[in-house]
Amino acid sequence: MQLLAIMLFTLSSLFSGNDGASIVFAGDAMQHQAQIDAARRADGTYDYSGCFDAVAPYVDAADYAVVNLETPLGGKPYTGYPCFSAPDSYLDALIDAGFDLMLTANNHTLDKRDKGLVRTLDRLDAAGVDHIGTYRNHEQRDSVIPLLRNICGFDIAFLNYTYGTNGITLRTPAIVDYIDRELIKSDIAKARERGAEIVIVCIHWGIEYDLLPSRAQKELADFLIDSGTDIVIGGHPHVVQPMEIRHKPDGRKALVVYSLGNFISNMKTRDTRGGAMVKVNLTRGDDGIAAVDTATYRLVFTVPATAGSNFRLVPAEKCDNSTWRAHCKAFEQSAQSLFDKHNIGVTRDTTLIPSKKMTPLEIFLLKTFGELKK
């Protein structure tokens, strides 16, 4: 194993200069009652096998992957909308799919009140997965934020905020990162002071079910970019909204994604049955400065459960279920039309997703040569 790692590192240095990194972002990972019921087994356990198999190779192949965990892990009784509490095994399934960072600042984070917030943090810590957005107290927040990670040689800061928590307020020292411009500006400045080359803000905002961003979203996006953010990733509307590459005064690119829509859910209208994943590729110029290079998106669709099976997330172009193929096509056409009309510099990725997770060597070949040799 050690010999293989050395060989991969050497080959990577020869062919790619080790000057790139990829980050995948996914939307709202919901957990409605029908999803919970489908995962329940006769012995009382909850098994999410198969939910993410069709997209896991894509997620896992990224150097780092981020998803919005839009449900507390609040313990029993497990409940769906309007006050969520998912089984712990749901988190395990997301981690098994390849996600490295869970976002917890969203409007459902206090569905099981402060106790549910803290239990969620306990489960995330026990699983050893990165997480931001909620904290046990100010001291913990100060020790975590900004979350800095070195990804393939790039020092990257992650931040996460929400517009609100459905009117539920905190009653303990626990912290939710709400959208506060002074706080955000301070956090971005701290990230830069601590060496962040790329700053990423994941934000829960917007108007549910609107396919275009609101004026407030646009103004806040402008503020974030002007304050030093390189990548803005939005969620909450439960439908996709446009994506755009911008150019900063220094010539570097910035990315704004207004909404990725649902990652997986049991929502039932045309535009809520699916969502988008975005892959951002980072590069380092001849001057040594890190920057956004390219961004592409993939469309995904949730196939509802049938007797004895779980809900399944599939690439929209590969929906093979005869019952749901027409629904998938309707979602895909709507999303594609929206992006074709409004996206700026962000195109669709239609490359093949392998049928299973790739080996380290296969991932290396994909990153180096842009495709797998089948």
Tab-separated table of N, CA and C in Angstrom, residues 211 240 270-271 297 299 301 316-317 325-341 348:
chain	number	residue	atom	x	y	z
A	211	LEU	N	-37.197	29.644	-9.108
A	211	LEU	CA	-36.110	29.167	-9.956
A	211	LEU	C	-35.046	30.229	-10.228
A	240	VAL	N	-33.229	24.055	-8.253
A	240	VAL	CA	-31.961	24.621	-8.708
A	240	VAL	C	-32.170	26.066	-9.132
A	270	ARG	N	-42.289	18.800	-10.003
A	270	ARG	CA	-41.303	18.585	-11.072
A	270	ARG	C	-39.909	19.078	-10.699
A	271	ASP	N	-39.818	20.295	-10.215
A	271	ASP	CA	-38.506	20.904	-10.008
A	271	ASP	C	-37.878	20.582	-8.669
A	297	TYR	N	-21.480	21.221	-13.688
A	297	TYR	CA	-22.562	20.665	-12.861
A	297	TYR	C	-23.053	19.347	-13.438
A	299	LEU	N	-26.724	16.874	-13.065
A	299	LEU	CA	-28.094	16.816	-12.565
A	299	LEU	C	-28.356	15.439	-11.970
A	301	PHE	N	-31.407	12.942	-9.787
A	301	PHE	CA	-32.854	12.750	-9.635
A	301	PHE	C	-33.103	11.689	-8.571
A	316	ALA	N	-29.339	12.200	-13.633
A	316	ALA	CA	-30.583	12.400	-14.380
A	316	ALA	C	-30.543	11.723	-15.739
A	317	GLU	N	-29.362	11.697	-16.356
A	317	GLU	CA	-29.260	11.112	-17.690
A	317	GLU	C	-29.284	9.583	-17.660
A	325	ARG	N	-39.201	7.473	-15.252
A	325	ARG	CA	-38.379	8.037	-16.321
A	325	ARG	C	-38.962	9.340	-16.855
A	326	ALA	N	-40.264	9.398	-17.025
A	326	ALA	CA	-40.889	10.617	-17.560
A	326	ALA	C	-40.744	11.779	-16.569
A	327	HIS	N	-40.892	11.495	-15.278
A	327	HIS	CA	-40.721	12.536	-14.267
A	327	HIS	C	-39.276	13.050	-14.277
A	328	CYS	N	-38.340	12.127	-14.412
A	328	CYS	CA	-36.926	12.494	-14.456
A	328	CYS	C	-36.649	13.371	-15.673
A	329	LYS	N	-37.187	12.979	-16.798
A	329	LYS	CA	-36.964	13.751	-18.032
A	329	LYS	C	-37.552	15.155	-17.904
A	330	ALA	N	-38.715	15.273	-17.273
A	330	ALA	CA	-39.336	16.583	-17.090
A	330	ALA	C	-38.467	17.470	-16.201
A	331	PHE	N	-37.946	16.889	-15.110
A	331	PHE	CA	-37.043	17.658	-14.245
A	331	PHE	C	-35.788	18.058	-15.013
A	332	GLU	N	-35.211	17.100	-15.719
A	332	GLU	CA	-33.961	17.352	-16.433
A	332	GLU	C	-34.136	18.456	-17.471
A	333	GLN	N	-35.207	18.411	-18.225
A	333	GLN	CA	-35.433	19.413	-19.262
A	333	GLN	C	-35.641	20.800	-18.664
A	334	SER	N	-36.370	20.856	-17.537
A	334	SER	CA	-36.607	22.140	-16.878
A	334	SER	C	-35.302	22.740	-16.365
A	335	ALA	N	-34.497	21.913	-15.683
A	335	ALA	CA	-33.233	22.395	-15.130
A	335	ALA	C	-32.268	22.780	-16.234
A	336	GLN	N	-32.182	21.948	-17.273
A	336	GLN	CA	-31.270	22.236	-18.378
A	336	GLN	C	-31.641	23.543	-19.072
A	337	SER	N	-32.947	23.758	-19.269
A	337	SER	CA	-33.406	24.983	-19.902
A	337	SER	C	-33.050	26.212	-19.063
A	338	LEU	N	-33.233	26.098	-17.759
A	338	LEU	CA	-32.887	27.196	-16.857
A	338	LEU	C	-31.403	27.518	-16.932
A	339	PHE	N	-30.575	26.486	-16.848
A	339	PHE	CA	-29.129	26.699	-16.863
A	339	PHE	C	-28.640	27.198	-18.223
A	340	ASP	N	-29.206	26.668	-19.305
A	340	ASP	CA	-28.810	27.126	-20.636
A	340	ASP	C	-29.089	28.621	-20.810
A	341	LYS	N	-30.143	29.083	-20.194
A	341	LYS	CA	-30.548	30.478	-20.348
A	341	LYS	C	-29.792	31.412	-19.419
A	348	ARG	N	-22.556	21.811	-18.238
A	348	ARG	CA	-22.938	20.484	-17.732
A	348	ARG	C	-21.849	19.458	-18.000
